[in-house]
Amino acid sequence: MATKPEHAPILAKLAELLRRVRQAAALTGAGVSHESGIPTFRGPGGLWRNFRPEELATPQAFARDPRLVWEWYDWRRGLISQAWPNPGHEALAALEGLVPDFTLITQNVDGLHTLAGSRRVLEVHGSIWEVRCTACGQVKADRRVPIPIPPYCNSCGGLLRPNVVWFGEGLAADVLDAVQHALKQAQVLLVVGTSAVVQPAASFALWAKQWGAKLAEINPEPTPLTPHCDFVLTGKSGEVLPGLAAELAFSQAHGPDPSKKSP
Ligand code: BJW
Ligand code: ZN
């Protein structure tokens, strides 16, 4: 996919900045997996049986009707198991190889960044491929598709839940510490495919900015973060990010391309 002409000067400046920094990070959301065929939460096709995520992704919903909540997760696990990383995931994995210290912070639970080759990944909302026992607390990888509904723990017989972070639950303290460390170090933060309405992840970019990072947003739609961003690339991550990785690789090899400089 060729770079859009209106993106070229912004990509050139962003790549030049990335060429000069040691530490950078990316924060991703559901939009980065959209081109892999996975619906976003708040976009068209994001509603499963007309439920909003706020009605299913809560401990209260699970306590009330674990079968319903597991049916939602089983449907999503089925979709994700058939999905492959797209050029956006691949470009982010390539950036990890191009920037000396690059951390990928994702709100996604689908595991596609790791499948694309990203190594330093912080999954702040957990993983859809892990289950946690509500009785004994054991966490295990579980890739069964379909999964028995509801599933029970092999060790103690307790009810299993997805090992993800629901509304009203805190992010794991060690993950949050690692996020803060990465954001304090980052000189550039790419914010990719998130509506930036769910806290605390929605604030990560503002924390990073306070700590000195330049912000670059890649999203087809504006978000509450857009006015705070130093670079705004309006488009799909699978179309924009490969151009950024290519530009950075080129400028590392040859120095910045003078033909791509803005006047
Ligand atoms: C493309 C694209 C393409 C399309 N390319 N882009 C402060 C103020 C107000 C409320 C709160 C607050 N602090 C906490 C809250 C409450 C709550 C909250 O934020 N509520 C708001 C909705 C108002 N937050 C919480 O409860 C959090 N917990 C917490 O803060 O705890 C405090 C606490 C402390 C101590 C003890 C106890 C508690 C937890 C939030 C957990 C969110 N969980 C979910 C489900 C995860 C598991 C699962 O996947 O099932 O996380 S909800 C859902 O939303 C999921 C996502 O990660 C998250 C964010 O969504 P995301 O990724 O941004 O997706 P979309 O769909 O919203 O946006 C997609 C974007 O992509 C769009 O912008 C498109 O334009 C774009 N796009 N195609 C690039 N091709
Ligand atoms: Zn158990």
Short mmCIF file of C-alpha atoms and ligand atoms in Angstrom, two decimals:
data_model
loop_
_atom_site.label_atom_id
_atom_site.label_comp_id
_atom_site.label_asym_id
_atom_site.label_seq_id
_atom_site.Cartn_x
_atom_site.Cartn_y
_atom_site.Cartn_z
CA MET A 1 0.00 0.00 0.00
CA ALA A 2 1.57 3.27 -1.16
CA THR A 3 1.89 6.13 1.32
CA LYS A 4 -0.82 8.78 0.84
CA PRO A 5 0.75 12.02 -0.47
CA GLU A 6 -0.62 14.03 2.46
CA HIS A 7 1.10 11.65 4.90
CA ALA A 8 4.52 11.78 3.26
CA PRO A 9 5.89 14.92 4.96
CA ILE A 10 4.52 13.89 8.37
CA LEU A 11 5.96 10.39 8.03
CA ALA A 12 9.32 11.83 6.99
CA LYS A 13 9.45 14.08 10.08
CA LEU A 14 8.28 11.31 12.41
CA ALA A 15 10.77 8.83 10.97
CA GLU A 16 13.56 11.38 11.35
CA LEU A 17 12.59 11.89 15.00
CA LEU A 18 12.47 8.12 15.58
CA ARG A 19 15.90 7.78 13.93
CA ARG A 20 17.37 10.08 16.57
CA VAL A 21 15.77 8.60 19.71
CA ARG A 22 16.80 5.64 21.86
CA GLN A 23 13.44 4.96 23.51
CA ALA A 24 10.00 4.85 21.97
CA ALA A 25 6.73 3.09 22.68
CA ALA A 26 3.40 2.39 21.05
CA LEU A 27 -0.04 2.16 22.63
CA THR A 28 -2.46 0.12 20.57
CA GLY A 29 -6.17 -0.57 20.69
CA ALA A 30 -8.76 -2.61 18.85
CA GLY A 31 -8.33 -0.60 15.63
CA VAL A 32 -4.95 -2.19 14.95
CA SER A 33 -6.63 -5.62 14.68
CA HIS A 34 -9.61 -4.39 12.64
CA GLU A 35 -7.85 -5.08 9.35
CA SER A 36 -7.34 -8.67 10.59
CA GLY A 37 -11.13 -9.05 10.66
CA ILE A 38 -11.66 -8.51 14.38
CA PRO A 39 -14.46 -6.04 15.19
CA THR A 40 -13.58 -3.06 17.36
CA PHE A 41 -15.61 -2.47 20.54
CA ARG A 42 -17.23 0.80 19.61
CA GLY A 43 -17.22 0.70 15.80
CA PRO A 44 -19.68 -0.80 13.31
CA GLY A 45 -20.08 -4.56 13.84
CA GLY A 46 -18.65 -4.26 17.36
CA LEU A 47 -21.85 -5.23 19.12
CA TRP A 48 -22.38 -8.93 19.82
CA ARG A 49 -26.13 -9.73 20.08
CA ASN A 50 -26.69 -5.99 20.66
CA PHE A 51 -24.75 -5.93 23.97
CA ARG A 52 -22.35 -3.04 24.55
CA PRO A 53 -18.94 -4.04 26.02
CA GLU A 54 -19.92 -2.25 29.26
CA GLU A 55 -22.77 -4.78 29.62
CA LEU A 56 -20.59 -7.89 29.27
CA ALA A 57 -17.05 -6.99 30.30
CA THR A 58 -17.82 -6.61 34.00
CA PRO A 59 -17.51 -8.84 37.08
CA GLN A 60 -21.23 -8.17 37.73
CA ALA A 61 -22.27 -9.49 34.31
CA PHE A 62 -20.14 -12.60 34.87
CA ALA A 63 -21.60 -13.19 38.34
CA ARG A 64 -25.13 -12.79 36.95
CA ASP A 65 -24.71 -14.93 33.83
CA PRO A 66 -21.32 -16.63 33.33
CA ARG A 67 -22.72 -18.63 30.41
CA LEU A 68 -23.66 -15.46 28.47
CA VAL A 69 -20.29 -13.83 29.09
CA TRP A 70 -18.44 -17.02 28.09
CA GLU A 71 -20.54 -17.24 24.89
CA TRP A 72 -19.27 -13.77 23.97
CA TYR A 73 -15.66 -14.75 24.67
CA ASP A 74 -16.06 -18.08 22.84
CA TRP A 75 -17.34 -16.22 19.76
CA ARG A 76 -14.42 -13.80 19.91
CA ARG A 77 -11.88 -16.63 20.49
CA GLY A 78 -13.28 -18.32 17.38
CA LEU A 79 -12.82 -15.17 15.29
CA ILE A 80 -9.34 -14.48 16.62
CA SER A 81 -8.20 -18.09 16.13
CA GLN A 82 -8.89 -17.64 12.40
CA ALA A 83 -7.19 -14.24 12.21
CA TRP A 84 -3.67 -13.31 11.16
CA PRO A 85 -1.57 -10.26 11.96
CA ASN A 86 -2.00 -7.52 9.36
CA PRO A 87 0.61 -5.08 7.97
CA GLY A 88 0.00 -2.75 10.94
CA HIS A 89 1.01 -5.44 13.46
CA GLU A 90 3.96 -6.38 11.25
CA ALA A 91 5.18 -2.79 10.97
CA LEU A 92 5.06 -2.40 14.77
CA ALA A 93 7.15 -5.58 15.10
CA ALA A 94 9.60 -4.12 12.57
CA LEU A 95 9.82 -0.86 14.57
CA GLU A 96 10.98 -2.87 17.59
CA GLY A 97 13.96 -3.91 15.48
CA LEU A 98 14.64 -0.36 14.30
CA VAL A 99 14.43 1.61 17.58
CA PRO A 100 17.00 0.54 20.22
CA ASP A 101 14.46 0.40 23.06
CA PHE A 102 10.85 -0.05 21.94
CA THR A 103 7.93 -1.17 24.12
CA LEU A 104 4.54 -2.07 22.76
CA ILE A 105 1.69 -1.42 25.16
CA THR A 106 -1.55 -2.96 23.98
CA GLN A 107 -5.10 -2.91 25.25
CA ASN A 108 -5.83 -5.83 22.95
CA VAL A 109 -6.26 -9.32 24.33
CA ASP A 110 -5.96 -11.13 20.99
CA GLY A 111 -2.22 -11.92 21.02
CA LEU A 112 -1.74 -10.78 17.41
CA HIS A 113 1.20 -8.48 18.22
CA THR A 114 3.19 -11.42 19.57
CA LEU A 115 2.16 -13.52 16.59
CA ALA A 116 3.48 -10.74 14.33
CA GLY A 117 6.87 -10.93 16.04
CA SER A 118 6.74 -8.15 18.66
CA ARG A 119 8.75 -9.31 21.68
CA ARG A 120 8.40 -6.62 24.32
CA VAL A 121 4.62 -6.50 24.67
CA LEU A 122 2.65 -5.32 27.70
CA GLU A 123 -0.92 -6.63 27.50
CA VAL A 124 -2.58 -4.23 29.90
CA HIS A 125 -6.05 -5.80 29.63
CA GLY A 126 -4.79 -9.39 29.82
CA SER A 127 -5.12 -12.21 27.32
CA ILE A 128 -8.15 -13.91 25.84
CA TRP A 129 -6.02 -17.07 25.60
CA GLU A 130 -5.66 -17.41 29.38
CA VAL A 131 -8.21 -18.48 31.97
CA ARG A 132 -8.21 -17.78 35.71
CA CYS A 133 -9.93 -19.89 38.34
CA THR A 134 -12.41 -17.84 40.36
CA ALA A 135 -11.86 -20.24 43.31
CA CYS A 136 -8.12 -21.07 43.49
CA GLY A 137 -6.80 -18.17 41.37
CA GLN A 138 -4.66 -20.37 39.10
CA VAL A 139 -3.95 -18.81 35.69
CA LYS A 140 -3.48 -21.11 32.72
CA ALA A 141 -3.09 -20.87 28.96
CA ASP A 142 -6.23 -22.23 27.30
CA ARG A 143 -6.65 -22.21 23.52
CA ARG A 144 -9.72 -24.45 23.26
CA VAL A 145 -12.12 -23.31 20.50
CA PRO A 146 -14.89 -23.87 21.22
CA ILE A 147 -14.39 -23.89 24.97
CA PRO A 148 -16.89 -25.83 27.14
CA ILE A 149 -19.39 -23.28 28.46
CA PRO A 150 -18.85 -22.53 31.23
CA PRO A 151 -15.40 -24.07 31.75
CA TYR A 152 -14.28 -25.41 35.15
CA CYS A 153 -10.87 -25.67 36.81
CA ASN A 154 -9.07 -29.04 36.51
CA SER A 155 -7.39 -28.51 39.90
CA CYS A 156 -10.29 -27.49 42.15
CA GLY A 157 -13.50 -27.61 40.08
CA GLY A 158 -14.03 -23.84 40.41
CA LEU A 159 -15.56 -21.70 37.67
CA LEU A 160 -12.98 -20.36 35.19
CA ARG A 161 -13.11 -16.82 33.83
CA PRO A 162 -11.13 -15.16 31.02
CA ASN A 163 -7.88 -13.69 32.38
CA VAL A 164 -8.74 -10.19 31.18
CA VAL A 165 -9.40 -6.85 32.88
CA TRP A 166 -13.06 -5.94 33.12
CA PHE A 167 -14.63 -2.56 33.95
CA GLY A 168 -14.24 -1.82 37.65
CA GLU A 169 -11.14 -4.02 37.93
CA GLY A 170 -7.61 -2.68 38.36
CA LEU A 171 -4.80 -3.36 35.91
CA ALA A 172 -2.13 -5.76 37.27
CA ALA A 173 0.28 -3.72 39.40
CA ASP A 174 3.42 -5.17 37.80
CA VAL A 175 2.09 -4.42 34.30
CA LEU A 176 1.14 -0.87 35.30
CA ASP A 177 4.64 -0.35 36.74
CA ALA A 178 6.18 -1.56 33.50
CA VAL A 179 3.88 0.75 31.50
CA GLN A 180 4.87 3.75 33.61
CA HIS A 181 8.55 2.90 33.25
CA ALA A 182 8.23 2.63 29.46
CA LEU A 183 6.25 5.87 29.22
CA LYS A 184 8.75 7.77 31.38
CA GLN A 185 11.59 6.65 29.11
CA ALA A 186 9.78 7.11 25.80
CA GLN A 187 10.78 10.08 23.65
CA VAL A 188 8.06 9.20 21.17
CA LEU A 189 4.73 7.44 21.73
CA LEU A 190 2.70 6.12 18.81
CA VAL A 191 -1.02 5.93 19.67
CA VAL A 192 -2.64 3.51 17.28
CA GLY A 193 -6.26 2.43 16.82
CA THR A 194 -7.73 3.35 20.16
CA SER A 195 -10.78 5.51 20.83
CA ALA A 196 -9.02 6.65 24.04
CA VAL A 197 -12.17 6.57 26.13
CA VAL A 198 -11.36 3.71 28.51
CA GLN A 199 -9.30 4.60 31.56
CA PRO A 200 -6.58 4.30 32.66
CA ALA A 201 -5.17 3.45 29.19
CA ALA A 202 -6.80 6.58 27.77
CA SER A 203 -4.49 8.64 29.99
CA PHE A 204 -1.24 6.86 29.13
CA ALA A 205 -0.53 9.21 26.22
CA LEU A 206 -1.08 12.28 28.41
CA TRP A 207 1.24 10.86 31.06
CA ALA A 208 3.88 10.24 28.38
CA LYS A 209 3.48 13.81 27.09
CA GLN A 210 3.91 15.20 30.60
CA TRP A 211 7.06 13.11 30.91
CA GLY A 212 8.41 14.63 27.69
CA ALA A 213 7.34 12.34 24.85
CA LYS A 214 6.15 13.51 21.45
CA LEU A 215 2.81 11.92 20.54
CA ALA A 216 1.87 10.54 17.13
CA GLU A 217 -1.66 9.29 16.52
CA ILE A 218 -2.62 6.85 13.76
CA ASN A 219 -6.39 6.46 13.47
CA PRO A 220 -8.98 7.01 10.72
CA GLU A 221 -11.08 9.04 13.20
CA PRO A 222 -10.24 11.84 15.62
CA THR A 223 -10.17 10.96 19.32
CA PRO A 224 -10.00 12.98 22.55
CA LEU A 225 -6.20 12.67 22.25
CA THR A 226 -5.97 14.19 18.76
CA PRO A 227 -5.59 17.82 19.95
CA HIS A 228 -2.68 16.75 22.18
CA CYS A 229 -0.75 15.00 19.42
CA ASP A 230 2.34 16.38 17.70
CA PHE A 231 1.79 14.20 14.62
CA VAL A 232 -1.64 13.13 13.36
CA LEU A 233 -1.83 10.52 10.62
CA THR A 234 -5.46 10.09 9.65
CA GLY A 235 -5.75 6.59 8.26
CA LYS A 236 -5.73 2.87 8.90
CA SER A 237 -2.79 1.47 10.80
CA GLY A 238 -2.24 -1.26 8.20
CA GLU A 239 -1.86 1.42 5.56
CA VAL A 240 0.09 4.07 7.52
CA LEU A 241 2.51 2.09 9.71
CA PRO A 242 4.29 0.13 6.95
CA GLY A 243 5.23 3.48 5.39
CA LEU A 244 6.63 4.67 8.71
CA ALA A 245 8.72 1.52 9.22
CA ALA A 246 9.98 1.70 5.63
CA GLU A 247 10.86 5.39 5.96
CA LEU A 248 12.73 4.75 9.22
CA ALA A 249 14.62 1.77 7.78
CA PHE A 250 15.55 3.89 4.74
CA SER A 251 16.69 6.88 6.76
CA GLN A 252 18.76 4.64 9.07
CA ALA A 253 20.48 3.14 6.06
CA HIS A 254 21.00 6.30 4.00
CA GLY A 255 20.18 9.32 6.17
CA PRO A 256 16.92 11.17 5.61
CA ASP A 257 15.64 11.15 2.01
CA PRO A 258 15.86 14.82 0.86
CA SER A 259 13.13 14.26 -1.74
CA LYS A 260 10.70 13.47 1.08
CA LYS A 261 11.43 16.55 3.18
CA SER A 262 8.67 19.09 3.54
CA PRO A 263 9.50 22.49 2.01
C1 BJW B 1 -8.65 2.03 13.47
C2 BJW B 1 -8.87 1.21 12.42
C3 BJW B 1 -7.75 0.90 11.65
C4 BJW B 1 -10.74 1.44 13.36
N1 BJW B 1 -6.58 1.41 11.98
N2 BJW B 1 -7.47 2.53 13.78
C5 BJW B 1 -12.06 7.84 34.99
C6 BJW B 1 -13.10 8.52 34.39
C7 BJW B 1 -14.23 7.83 33.95
C8 BJW B 1 -14.35 6.45 34.12
C9 BJW B 1 -13.31 5.78 34.71
C10 BJW B 1 -12.19 6.46 35.14
N3 BJW B 1 -11.33 5.55 35.68
C11 BJW B 1 -11.87 4.33 35.58
C12 BJW B 1 -13.09 4.43 35.00
C13 BJW B 1 -14.02 3.32 34.73
C14 BJW B 1 -13.67 2.54 33.49
C15 BJW B 1 -13.76 3.43 32.28
O1 BJW B 1 -12.77 3.86 31.70
N4 BJW B 1 -14.95 3.70 31.80
C16 BJW B 1 -15.16 4.55 30.60
C17 BJW B 1 -15.85 3.71 29.49
C18 BJW B 1 -15.96 5.75 30.97
N5 BJW B 1 -12.35 1.91 33.58
C19 BJW B 1 -12.16 0.81 34.29
O2 BJW B 1 -13.05 0.28 34.91
C20 BJW B 1 -10.76 0.24 34.31
N6 BJW B 1 -10.39 -0.04 35.63
C21 BJW B 1 -10.01 0.91 36.47
O3 BJW B 1 -9.76 2.03 36.15
O4 BJW B 1 -9.91 0.47 37.72
C22 BJW B 1 -9.65 1.38 38.77
C23 BJW B 1 -9.52 0.53 39.94
C24 BJW B 1 -8.44 0.76 40.74
C25 BJW B 1 -8.27 -0.06 41.83
C26 BJW B 1 -9.18 -1.07 42.06
C27 BJW B 1 -10.24 -1.29 41.24
C28 BJW B 1 -10.42 -0.49 40.15
C29 BJW B 1 -10.70 -1.09 33.56
C30 BJW B 1 -11.01 -0.97 32.12
C31 BJW B 1 -11.02 -2.35 31.47
C32 BJW B 1 -11.50 -2.30 30.03
N7 BJW B 1 -11.69 -3.61 29.55
C33 BJW B 1 -12.04 -3.84 28.15
C34 BJW B 1 -12.34 -5.33 27.99
C35 BJW B 1 -11.04 -6.13 28.06
C36 BJW B 1 -11.26 -7.59 27.88
C37 BJW B 1 -11.85 -7.93 26.55
O5 BJW B 1 -11.27 -7.60 25.50
O6 BJW B 1 -12.91 -8.52 26.57
O7 BJW B 1 -10.96 -3.44 27.30
S1 BJW B 1 -13.39 -2.82 27.55
C38 BJW B 1 -12.73 -2.57 25.94
O8 BJW B 1 -12.38 -1.16 25.74
C39 BJW B 1 -11.39 -3.33 25.93
C40 BJW B 1 -10.51 -2.40 25.17
O9 BJW B 1 -9.16 -2.70 25.42
C41 BJW B 1 -10.95 -1.05 25.67
C42 BJW B 1 -10.55 0.09 24.80
O10 BJW B 1 -11.13 0.02 23.54
P1 BJW B 1 -10.29 0.43 22.25
O11 BJW B 1 -9.17 -0.50 22.04
O12 BJW B 1 -9.95 1.85 22.31
O13 BJW B 1 -11.36 0.10 21.07
P2 BJW B 1 -12.57 1.02 20.51
O14 BJW B 1 -13.49 0.11 19.81
O15 BJW B 1 -13.13 1.88 21.55
O16 BJW B 1 -11.83 1.99 19.46
C43 BJW B 1 -11.28 1.49 18.24
C44 BJW B 1 -10.54 2.64 17.57
O17 BJW B 1 -9.88 2.11 16.44
C45 BJW B 1 -11.45 3.77 17.08
O18 BJW B 1 -10.87 5.02 17.46
C46 BJW B 1 -11.42 3.62 15.56
O19 BJW B 1 -11.52 4.86 14.87
C47 BJW B 1 -10.07 3.01 15.35
N8 BJW B 1 -9.92 2.21 14.15
N9 BJW B 1 -10.25 0.88 12.41
C48 BJW B 1 -6.50 2.23 13.07
N10 BJW B 1 -7.90 0.08 10.57
ZN ZN B 2 -9.21 -23.73 40.68
#
